[in-house]
mmCIF file of N, CA and C in Angstrom:
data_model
loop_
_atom_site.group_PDB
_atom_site.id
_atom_site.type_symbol
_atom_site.label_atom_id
_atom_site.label_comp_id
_atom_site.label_asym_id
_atom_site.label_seq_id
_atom_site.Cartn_x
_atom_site.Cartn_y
_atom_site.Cartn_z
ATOM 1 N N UNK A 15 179.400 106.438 240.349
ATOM 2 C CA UNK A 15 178.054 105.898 240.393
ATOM 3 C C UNK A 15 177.736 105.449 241.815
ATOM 4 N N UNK A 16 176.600 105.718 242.573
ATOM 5 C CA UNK A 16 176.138 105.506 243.482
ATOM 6 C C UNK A 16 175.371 104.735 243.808
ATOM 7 N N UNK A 17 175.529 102.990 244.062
ATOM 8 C CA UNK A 17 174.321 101.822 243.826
ATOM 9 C C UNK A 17 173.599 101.873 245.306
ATOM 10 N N UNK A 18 172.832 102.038 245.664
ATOM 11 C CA UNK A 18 171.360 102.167 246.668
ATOM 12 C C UNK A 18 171.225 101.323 247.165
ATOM 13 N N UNK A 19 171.306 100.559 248.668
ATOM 14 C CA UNK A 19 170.841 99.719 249.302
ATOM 15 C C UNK A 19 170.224 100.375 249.946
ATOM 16 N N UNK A 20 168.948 99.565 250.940
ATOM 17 C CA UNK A 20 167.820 99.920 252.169
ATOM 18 C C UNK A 20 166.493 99.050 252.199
ATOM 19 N N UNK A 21 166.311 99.829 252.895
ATOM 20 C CA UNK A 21 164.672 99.541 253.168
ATOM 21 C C UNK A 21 163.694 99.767 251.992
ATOM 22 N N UNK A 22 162.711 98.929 251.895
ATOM 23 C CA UNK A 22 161.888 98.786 251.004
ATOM 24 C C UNK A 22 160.516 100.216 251.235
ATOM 25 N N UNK A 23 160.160 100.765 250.513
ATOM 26 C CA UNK A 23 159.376 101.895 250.567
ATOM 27 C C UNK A 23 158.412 101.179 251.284
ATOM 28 N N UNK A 24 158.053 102.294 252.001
ATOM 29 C CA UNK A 24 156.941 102.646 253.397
ATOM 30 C C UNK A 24 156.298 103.733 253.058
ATOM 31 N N UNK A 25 154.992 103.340 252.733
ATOM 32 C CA UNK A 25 154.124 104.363 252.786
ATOM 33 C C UNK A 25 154.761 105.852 252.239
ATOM 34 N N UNK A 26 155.230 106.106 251.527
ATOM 35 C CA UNK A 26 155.471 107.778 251.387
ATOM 36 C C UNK A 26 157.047 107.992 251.857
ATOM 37 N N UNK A 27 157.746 107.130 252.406
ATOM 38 C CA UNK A 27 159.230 107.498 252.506
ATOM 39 C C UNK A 27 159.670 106.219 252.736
ATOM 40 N N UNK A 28 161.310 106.685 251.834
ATOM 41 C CA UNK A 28 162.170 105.363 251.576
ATOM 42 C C UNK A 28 163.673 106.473 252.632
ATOM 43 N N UNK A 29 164.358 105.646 252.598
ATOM 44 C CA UNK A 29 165.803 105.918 252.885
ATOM 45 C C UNK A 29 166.769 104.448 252.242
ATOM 46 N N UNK A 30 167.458 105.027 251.501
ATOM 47 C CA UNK A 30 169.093 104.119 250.968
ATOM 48 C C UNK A 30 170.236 104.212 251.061
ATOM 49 N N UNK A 31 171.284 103.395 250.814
ATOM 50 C CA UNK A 31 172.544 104.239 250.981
ATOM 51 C C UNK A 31 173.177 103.617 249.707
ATOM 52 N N UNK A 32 174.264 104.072 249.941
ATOM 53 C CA UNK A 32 175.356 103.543 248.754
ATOM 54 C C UNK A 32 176.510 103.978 248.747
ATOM 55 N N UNK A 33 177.310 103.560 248.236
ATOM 56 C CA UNK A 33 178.983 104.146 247.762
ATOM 57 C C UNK A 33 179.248 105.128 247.176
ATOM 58 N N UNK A 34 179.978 106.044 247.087
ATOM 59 C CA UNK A 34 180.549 107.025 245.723
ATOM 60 C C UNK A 34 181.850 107.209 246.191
ATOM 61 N N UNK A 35 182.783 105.890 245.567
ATOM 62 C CA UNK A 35 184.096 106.004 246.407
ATOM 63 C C UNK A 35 183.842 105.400 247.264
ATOM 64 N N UNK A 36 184.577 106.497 248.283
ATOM 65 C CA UNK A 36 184.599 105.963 250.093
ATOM 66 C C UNK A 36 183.918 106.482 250.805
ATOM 67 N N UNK A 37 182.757 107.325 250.240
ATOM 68 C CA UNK A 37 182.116 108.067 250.986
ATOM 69 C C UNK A 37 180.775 107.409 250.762
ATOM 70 N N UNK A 38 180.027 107.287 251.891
ATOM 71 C CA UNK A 38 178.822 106.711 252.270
ATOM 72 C C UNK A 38 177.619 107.940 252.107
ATOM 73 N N UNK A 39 176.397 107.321 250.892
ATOM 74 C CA UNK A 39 175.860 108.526 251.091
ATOM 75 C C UNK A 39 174.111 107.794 251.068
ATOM 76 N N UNK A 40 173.801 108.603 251.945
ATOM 77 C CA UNK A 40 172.201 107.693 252.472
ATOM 78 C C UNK A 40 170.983 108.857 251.742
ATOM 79 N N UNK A 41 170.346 108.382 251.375
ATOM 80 C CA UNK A 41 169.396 109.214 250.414
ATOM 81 C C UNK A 41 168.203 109.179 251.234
ATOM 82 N N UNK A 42 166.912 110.001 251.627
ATOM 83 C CA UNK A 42 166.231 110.238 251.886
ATOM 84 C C UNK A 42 165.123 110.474 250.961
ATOM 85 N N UNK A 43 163.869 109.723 250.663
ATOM 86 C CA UNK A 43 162.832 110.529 249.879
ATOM 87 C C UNK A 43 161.505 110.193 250.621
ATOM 88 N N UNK A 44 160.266 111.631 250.104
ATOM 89 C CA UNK A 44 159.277 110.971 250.782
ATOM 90 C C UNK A 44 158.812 112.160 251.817
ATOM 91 N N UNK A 45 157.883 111.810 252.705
ATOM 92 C CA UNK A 45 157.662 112.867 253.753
ATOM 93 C C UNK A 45 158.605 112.046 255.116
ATOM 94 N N UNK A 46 159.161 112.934 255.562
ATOM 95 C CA UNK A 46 159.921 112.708 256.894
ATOM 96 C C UNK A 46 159.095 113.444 257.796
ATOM 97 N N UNK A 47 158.333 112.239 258.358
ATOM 98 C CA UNK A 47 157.428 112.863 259.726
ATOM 99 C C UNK A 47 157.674 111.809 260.611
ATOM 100 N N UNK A 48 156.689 112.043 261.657
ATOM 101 C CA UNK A 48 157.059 110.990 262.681
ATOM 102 C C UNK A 48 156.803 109.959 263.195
ATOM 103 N N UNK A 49 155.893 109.500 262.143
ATOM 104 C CA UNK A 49 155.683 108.071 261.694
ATOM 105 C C UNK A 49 157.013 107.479 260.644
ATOM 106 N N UNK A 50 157.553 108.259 259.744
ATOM 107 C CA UNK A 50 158.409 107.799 258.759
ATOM 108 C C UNK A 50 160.108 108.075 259.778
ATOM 109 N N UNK A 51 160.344 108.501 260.911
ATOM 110 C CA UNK A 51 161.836 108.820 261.380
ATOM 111 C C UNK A 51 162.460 107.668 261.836
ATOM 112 N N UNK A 52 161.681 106.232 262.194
ATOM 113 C CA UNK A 52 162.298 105.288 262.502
ATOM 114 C C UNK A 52 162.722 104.483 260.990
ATOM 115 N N UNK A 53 162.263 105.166 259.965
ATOM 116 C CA UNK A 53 162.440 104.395 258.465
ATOM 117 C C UNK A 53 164.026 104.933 259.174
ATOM 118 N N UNK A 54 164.401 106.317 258.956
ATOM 119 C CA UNK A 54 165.957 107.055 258.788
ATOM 120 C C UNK A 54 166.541 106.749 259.644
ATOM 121 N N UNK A 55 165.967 106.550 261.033
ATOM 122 C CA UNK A 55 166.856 106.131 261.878
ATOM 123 C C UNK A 55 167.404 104.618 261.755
ATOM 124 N N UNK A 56 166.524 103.882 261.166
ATOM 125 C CA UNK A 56 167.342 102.395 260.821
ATOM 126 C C UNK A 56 168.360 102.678 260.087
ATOM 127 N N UNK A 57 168.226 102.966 258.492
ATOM 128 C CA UNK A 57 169.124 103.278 257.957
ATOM 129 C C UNK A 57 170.213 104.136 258.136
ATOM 130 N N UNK A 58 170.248 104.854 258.849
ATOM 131 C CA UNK A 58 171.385 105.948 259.522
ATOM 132 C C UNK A 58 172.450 105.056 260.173
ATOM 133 N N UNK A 59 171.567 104.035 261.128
ATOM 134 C CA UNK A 59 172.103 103.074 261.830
ATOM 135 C C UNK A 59 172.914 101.725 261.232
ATOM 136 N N UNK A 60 172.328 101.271 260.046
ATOM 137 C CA UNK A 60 172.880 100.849 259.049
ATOM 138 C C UNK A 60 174.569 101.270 258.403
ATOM 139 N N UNK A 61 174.153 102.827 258.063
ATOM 140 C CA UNK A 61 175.136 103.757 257.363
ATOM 141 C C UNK A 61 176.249 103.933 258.486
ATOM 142 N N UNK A 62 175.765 103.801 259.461
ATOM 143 C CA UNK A 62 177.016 103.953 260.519
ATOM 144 C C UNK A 62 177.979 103.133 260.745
ATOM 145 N N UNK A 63 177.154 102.128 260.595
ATOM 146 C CA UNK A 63 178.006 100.753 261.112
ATOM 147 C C UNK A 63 178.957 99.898 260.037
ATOM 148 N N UNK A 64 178.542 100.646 258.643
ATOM 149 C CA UNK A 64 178.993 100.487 257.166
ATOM 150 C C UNK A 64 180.391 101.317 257.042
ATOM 151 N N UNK A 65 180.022 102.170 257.813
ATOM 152 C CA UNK A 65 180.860 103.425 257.443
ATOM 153 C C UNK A 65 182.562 103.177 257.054
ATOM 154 N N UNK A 66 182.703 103.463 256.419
ATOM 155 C CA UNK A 66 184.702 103.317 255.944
ATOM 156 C C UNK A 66 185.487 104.641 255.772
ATOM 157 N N UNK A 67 184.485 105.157 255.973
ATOM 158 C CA UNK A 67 185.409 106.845 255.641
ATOM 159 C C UNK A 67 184.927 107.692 256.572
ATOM 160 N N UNK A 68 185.905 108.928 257.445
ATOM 161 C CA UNK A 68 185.432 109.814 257.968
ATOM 162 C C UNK A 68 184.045 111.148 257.923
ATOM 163 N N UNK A 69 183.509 110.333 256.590
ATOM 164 C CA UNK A 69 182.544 111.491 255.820
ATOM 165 C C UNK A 69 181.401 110.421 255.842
ATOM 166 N N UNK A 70 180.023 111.189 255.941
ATOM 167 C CA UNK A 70 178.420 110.908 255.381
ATOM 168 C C UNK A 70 177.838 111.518 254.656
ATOM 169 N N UNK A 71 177.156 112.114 254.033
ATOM 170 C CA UNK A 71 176.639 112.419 253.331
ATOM 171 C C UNK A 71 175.360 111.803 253.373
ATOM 172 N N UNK A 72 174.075 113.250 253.425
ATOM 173 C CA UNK A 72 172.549 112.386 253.904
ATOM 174 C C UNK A 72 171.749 113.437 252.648
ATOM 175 N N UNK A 73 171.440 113.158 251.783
ATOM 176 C CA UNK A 73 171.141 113.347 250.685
ATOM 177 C C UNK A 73 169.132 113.854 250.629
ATOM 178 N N UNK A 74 169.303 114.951 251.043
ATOM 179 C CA UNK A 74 167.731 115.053 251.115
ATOM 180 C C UNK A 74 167.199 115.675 249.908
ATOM 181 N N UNK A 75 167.178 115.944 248.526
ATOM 182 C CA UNK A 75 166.910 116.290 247.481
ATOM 183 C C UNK A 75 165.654 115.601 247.187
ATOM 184 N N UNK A 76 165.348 114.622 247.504
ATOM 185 C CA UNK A 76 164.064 113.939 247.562
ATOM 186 C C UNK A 76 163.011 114.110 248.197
ATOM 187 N N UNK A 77 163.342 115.084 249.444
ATOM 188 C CA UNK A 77 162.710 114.973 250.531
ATOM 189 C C UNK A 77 161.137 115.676 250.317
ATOM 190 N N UNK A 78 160.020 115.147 250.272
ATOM 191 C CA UNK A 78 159.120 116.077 249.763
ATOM 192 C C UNK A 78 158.527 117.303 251.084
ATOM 193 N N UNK A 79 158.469 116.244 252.117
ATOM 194 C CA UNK A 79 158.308 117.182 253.772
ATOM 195 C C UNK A 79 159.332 116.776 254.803
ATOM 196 N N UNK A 80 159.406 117.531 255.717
ATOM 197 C CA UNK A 80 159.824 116.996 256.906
ATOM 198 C C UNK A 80 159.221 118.150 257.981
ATOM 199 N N UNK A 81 158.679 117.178 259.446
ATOM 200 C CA UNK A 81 158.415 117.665 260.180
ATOM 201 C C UNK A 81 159.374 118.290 261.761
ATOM 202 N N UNK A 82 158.694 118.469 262.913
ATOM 203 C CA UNK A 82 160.295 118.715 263.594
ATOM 204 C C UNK A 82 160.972 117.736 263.775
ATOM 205 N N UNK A 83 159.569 116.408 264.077
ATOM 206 C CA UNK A 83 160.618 115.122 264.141
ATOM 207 C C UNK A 83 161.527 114.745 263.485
ATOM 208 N N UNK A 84 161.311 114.868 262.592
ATOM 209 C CA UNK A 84 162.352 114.806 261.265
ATOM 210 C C UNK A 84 163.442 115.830 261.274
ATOM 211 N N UNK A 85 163.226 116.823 261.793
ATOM 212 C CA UNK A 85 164.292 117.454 261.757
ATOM 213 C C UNK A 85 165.290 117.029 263.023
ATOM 214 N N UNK A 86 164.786 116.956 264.274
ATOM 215 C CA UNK A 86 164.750 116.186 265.671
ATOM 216 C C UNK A 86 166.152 114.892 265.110
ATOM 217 N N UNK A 87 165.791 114.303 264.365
ATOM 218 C CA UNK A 87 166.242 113.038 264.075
ATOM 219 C C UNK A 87 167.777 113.365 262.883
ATOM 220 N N UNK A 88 167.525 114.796 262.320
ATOM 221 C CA UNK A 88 168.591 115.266 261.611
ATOM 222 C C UNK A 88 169.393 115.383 263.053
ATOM 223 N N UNK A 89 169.047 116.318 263.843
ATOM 224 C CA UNK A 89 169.744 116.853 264.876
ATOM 225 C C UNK A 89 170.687 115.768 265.299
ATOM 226 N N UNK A 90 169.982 114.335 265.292
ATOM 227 C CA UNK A 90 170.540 113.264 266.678
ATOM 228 C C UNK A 90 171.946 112.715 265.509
ATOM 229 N N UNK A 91 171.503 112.562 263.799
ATOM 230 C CA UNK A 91 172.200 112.219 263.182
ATOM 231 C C UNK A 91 173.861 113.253 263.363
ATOM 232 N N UNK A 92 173.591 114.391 262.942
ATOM 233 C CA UNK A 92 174.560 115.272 263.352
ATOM 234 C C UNK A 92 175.608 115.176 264.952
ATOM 235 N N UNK A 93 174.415 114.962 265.693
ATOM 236 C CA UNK A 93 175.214 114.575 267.110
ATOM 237 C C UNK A 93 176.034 113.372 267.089
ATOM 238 N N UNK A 94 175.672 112.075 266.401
ATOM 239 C CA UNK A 94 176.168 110.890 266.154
ATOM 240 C C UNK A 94 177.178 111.109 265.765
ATOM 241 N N UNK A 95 177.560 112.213 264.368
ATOM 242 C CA UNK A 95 178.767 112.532 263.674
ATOM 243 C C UNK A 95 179.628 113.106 264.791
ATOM 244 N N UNK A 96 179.477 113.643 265.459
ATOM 245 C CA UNK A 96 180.504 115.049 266.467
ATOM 246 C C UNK A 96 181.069 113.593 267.528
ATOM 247 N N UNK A 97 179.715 112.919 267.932
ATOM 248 C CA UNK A 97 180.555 112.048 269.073
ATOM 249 C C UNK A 97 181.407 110.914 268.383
ATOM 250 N N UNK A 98 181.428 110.652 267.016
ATOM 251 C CA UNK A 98 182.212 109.664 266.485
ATOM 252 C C UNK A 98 183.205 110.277 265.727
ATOM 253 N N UNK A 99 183.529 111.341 265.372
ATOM 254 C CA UNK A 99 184.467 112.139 264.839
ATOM 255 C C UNK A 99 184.268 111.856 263.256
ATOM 256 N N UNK A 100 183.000 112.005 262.891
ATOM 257 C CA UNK A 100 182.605 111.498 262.057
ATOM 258 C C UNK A 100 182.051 113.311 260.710
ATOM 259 N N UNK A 101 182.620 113.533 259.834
ATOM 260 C CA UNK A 101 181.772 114.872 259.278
ATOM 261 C C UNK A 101 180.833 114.759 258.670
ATOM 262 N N UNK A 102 179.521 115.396 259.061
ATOM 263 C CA UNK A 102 178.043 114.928 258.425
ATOM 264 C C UNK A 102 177.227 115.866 257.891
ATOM 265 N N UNK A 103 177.666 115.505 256.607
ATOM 266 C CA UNK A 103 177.060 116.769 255.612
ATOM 267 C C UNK A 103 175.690 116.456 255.059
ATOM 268 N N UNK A 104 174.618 117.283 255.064
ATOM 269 C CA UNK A 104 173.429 117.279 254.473
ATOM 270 C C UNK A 104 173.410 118.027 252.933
ATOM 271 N N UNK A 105 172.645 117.589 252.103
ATOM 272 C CA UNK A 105 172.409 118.003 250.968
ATOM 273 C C UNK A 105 171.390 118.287 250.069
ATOM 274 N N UNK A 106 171.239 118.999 249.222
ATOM 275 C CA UNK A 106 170.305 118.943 248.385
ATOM 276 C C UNK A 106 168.520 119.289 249.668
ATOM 277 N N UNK A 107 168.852 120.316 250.946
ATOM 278 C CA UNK A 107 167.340 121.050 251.177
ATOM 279 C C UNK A 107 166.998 122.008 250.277
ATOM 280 N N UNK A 108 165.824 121.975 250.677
ATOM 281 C CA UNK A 108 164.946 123.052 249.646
ATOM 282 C C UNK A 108 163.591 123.030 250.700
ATOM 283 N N UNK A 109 162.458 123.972 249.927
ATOM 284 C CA UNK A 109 161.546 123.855 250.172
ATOM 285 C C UNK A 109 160.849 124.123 251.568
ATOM 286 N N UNK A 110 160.302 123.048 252.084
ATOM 287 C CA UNK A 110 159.891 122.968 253.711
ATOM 288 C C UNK A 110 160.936 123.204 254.504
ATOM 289 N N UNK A 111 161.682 121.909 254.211
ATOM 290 C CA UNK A 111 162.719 121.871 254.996
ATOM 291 C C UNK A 111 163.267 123.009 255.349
ATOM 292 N N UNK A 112 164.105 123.798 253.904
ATOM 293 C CA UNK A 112 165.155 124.600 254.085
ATOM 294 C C UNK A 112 164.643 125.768 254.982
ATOM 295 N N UNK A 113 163.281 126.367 254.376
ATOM 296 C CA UNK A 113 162.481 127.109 255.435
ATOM 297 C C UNK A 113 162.361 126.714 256.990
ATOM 298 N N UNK A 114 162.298 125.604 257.226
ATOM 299 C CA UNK A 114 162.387 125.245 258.633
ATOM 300 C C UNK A 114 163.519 125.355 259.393
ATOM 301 N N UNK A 115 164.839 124.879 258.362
ATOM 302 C CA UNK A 115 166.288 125.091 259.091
ATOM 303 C C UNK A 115 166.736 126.539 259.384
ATOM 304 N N UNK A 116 165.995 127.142 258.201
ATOM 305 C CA UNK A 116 166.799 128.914 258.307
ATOM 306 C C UNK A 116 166.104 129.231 259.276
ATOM 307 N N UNK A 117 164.512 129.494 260.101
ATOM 308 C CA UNK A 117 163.745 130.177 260.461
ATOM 309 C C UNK A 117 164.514 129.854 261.670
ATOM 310 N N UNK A 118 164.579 128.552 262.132
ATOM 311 C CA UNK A 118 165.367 127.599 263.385
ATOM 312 C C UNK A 118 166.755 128.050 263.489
ATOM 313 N N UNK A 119 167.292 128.415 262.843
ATOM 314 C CA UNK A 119 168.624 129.156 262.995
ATOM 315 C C UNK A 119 169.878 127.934 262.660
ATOM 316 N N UNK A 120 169.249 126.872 262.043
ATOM 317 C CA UNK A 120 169.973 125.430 262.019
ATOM 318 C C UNK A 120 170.789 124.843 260.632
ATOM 319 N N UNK A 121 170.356 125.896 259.882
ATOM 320 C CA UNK A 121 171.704 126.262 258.759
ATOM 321 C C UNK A 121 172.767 126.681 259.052
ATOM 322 N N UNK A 122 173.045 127.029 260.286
ATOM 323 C CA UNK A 122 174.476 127.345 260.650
ATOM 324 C C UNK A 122 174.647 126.290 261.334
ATOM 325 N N UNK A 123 173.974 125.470 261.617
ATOM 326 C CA UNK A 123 174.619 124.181 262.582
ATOM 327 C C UNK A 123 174.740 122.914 261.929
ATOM 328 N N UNK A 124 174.405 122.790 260.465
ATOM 329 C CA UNK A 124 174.449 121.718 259.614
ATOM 330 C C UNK A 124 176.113 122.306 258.996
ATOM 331 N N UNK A 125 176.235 120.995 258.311
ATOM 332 C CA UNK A 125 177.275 121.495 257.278
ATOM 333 C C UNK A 125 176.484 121.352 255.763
ATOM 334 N N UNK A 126 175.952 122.388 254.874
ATOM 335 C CA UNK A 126 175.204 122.147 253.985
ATOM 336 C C UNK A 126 175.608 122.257 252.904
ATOM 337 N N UNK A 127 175.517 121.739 251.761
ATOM 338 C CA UNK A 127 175.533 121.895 250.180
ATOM 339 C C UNK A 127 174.259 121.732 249.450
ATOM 340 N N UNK A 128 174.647 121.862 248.512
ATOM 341 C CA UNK A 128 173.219 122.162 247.529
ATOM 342 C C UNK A 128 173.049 120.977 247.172
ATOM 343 N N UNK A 129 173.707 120.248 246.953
ATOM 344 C CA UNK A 129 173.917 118.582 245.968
ATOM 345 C C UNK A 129 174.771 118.138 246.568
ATOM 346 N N UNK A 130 174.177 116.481 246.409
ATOM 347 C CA UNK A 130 175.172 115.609 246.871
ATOM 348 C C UNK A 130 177.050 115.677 246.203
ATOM 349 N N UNK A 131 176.814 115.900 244.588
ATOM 350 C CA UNK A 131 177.618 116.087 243.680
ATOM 351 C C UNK A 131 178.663 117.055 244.166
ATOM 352 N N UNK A 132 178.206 118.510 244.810
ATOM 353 C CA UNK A 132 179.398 119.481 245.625
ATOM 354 C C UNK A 132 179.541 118.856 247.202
ATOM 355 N N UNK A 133 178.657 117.940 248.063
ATOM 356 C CA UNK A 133 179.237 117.782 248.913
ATOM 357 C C UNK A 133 180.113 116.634 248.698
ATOM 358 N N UNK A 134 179.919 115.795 247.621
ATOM 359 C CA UNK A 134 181.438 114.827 247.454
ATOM 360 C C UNK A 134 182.727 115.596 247.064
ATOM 361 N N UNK A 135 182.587 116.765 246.246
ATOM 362 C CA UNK A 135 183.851 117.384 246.031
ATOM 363 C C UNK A 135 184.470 117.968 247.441
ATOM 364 N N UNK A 136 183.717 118.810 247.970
ATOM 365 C CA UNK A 136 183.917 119.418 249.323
ATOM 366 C C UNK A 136 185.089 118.292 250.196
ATOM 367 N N UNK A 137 184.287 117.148 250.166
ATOM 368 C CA UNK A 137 184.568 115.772 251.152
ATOM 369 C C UNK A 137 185.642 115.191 250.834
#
């Protein structure tokens, strides 16, 4: 079971995190644009500093949009993981998004699963 801490909803996007185990997994819902990237970037920042296990998990199954900023801000999250030796798996795109990552060539530069549920097994 995964209990949710964060920030209180903003306008159209939330971000939370929580436990499953030892793995830290921060949920995303909402439009991720660039008014809403300092919501994720708090909480990312949060999730980092929480962190107890070599693994993240950023849970976008919720995600209703995201713009480049938003994607911009995936990018910096991913970079955060590489310079902390940290593995940072995304989950659960679809939709906008996933169209935006494939066209961008940035499905090969994520580590992706379909669900949070296979990236905890993976992890």
């Amino acid at each position: 079971m995964i209990m949710f801490m964060g920030n209180e909803p903003e306008s159209g996007f939330t971000a939370t995190s929580g436990l499953h185990g030892t793995t830290l997994v921060v949920q995303a819902s909402g439009e991720l644009d660039h008014y809403h990237t300092p919501v994720l970037r708090a909480e990312m920042n949060r999730a980092w500093n929480a962190l107890q296990s070599r693994t993240l998990i950023l849970d976008l199954s919720a995600l209703t949009f995201c713009d480049s900023s938003g994607i911009g801000e995936l990018l910096q999250a991913r970079h955060h993981g590489q310079v902390e030796g940290v593995r940072f798996i995304i989950a659960g795109i679809r939709g906008n998004l996933a169209r935006r990552l494939s066209l961008a060539g940035l499905t090969q530069v994520f580590e992706v699963f379909p669900s949070v549920a296979e990236a905890l097994e993976a992890a």
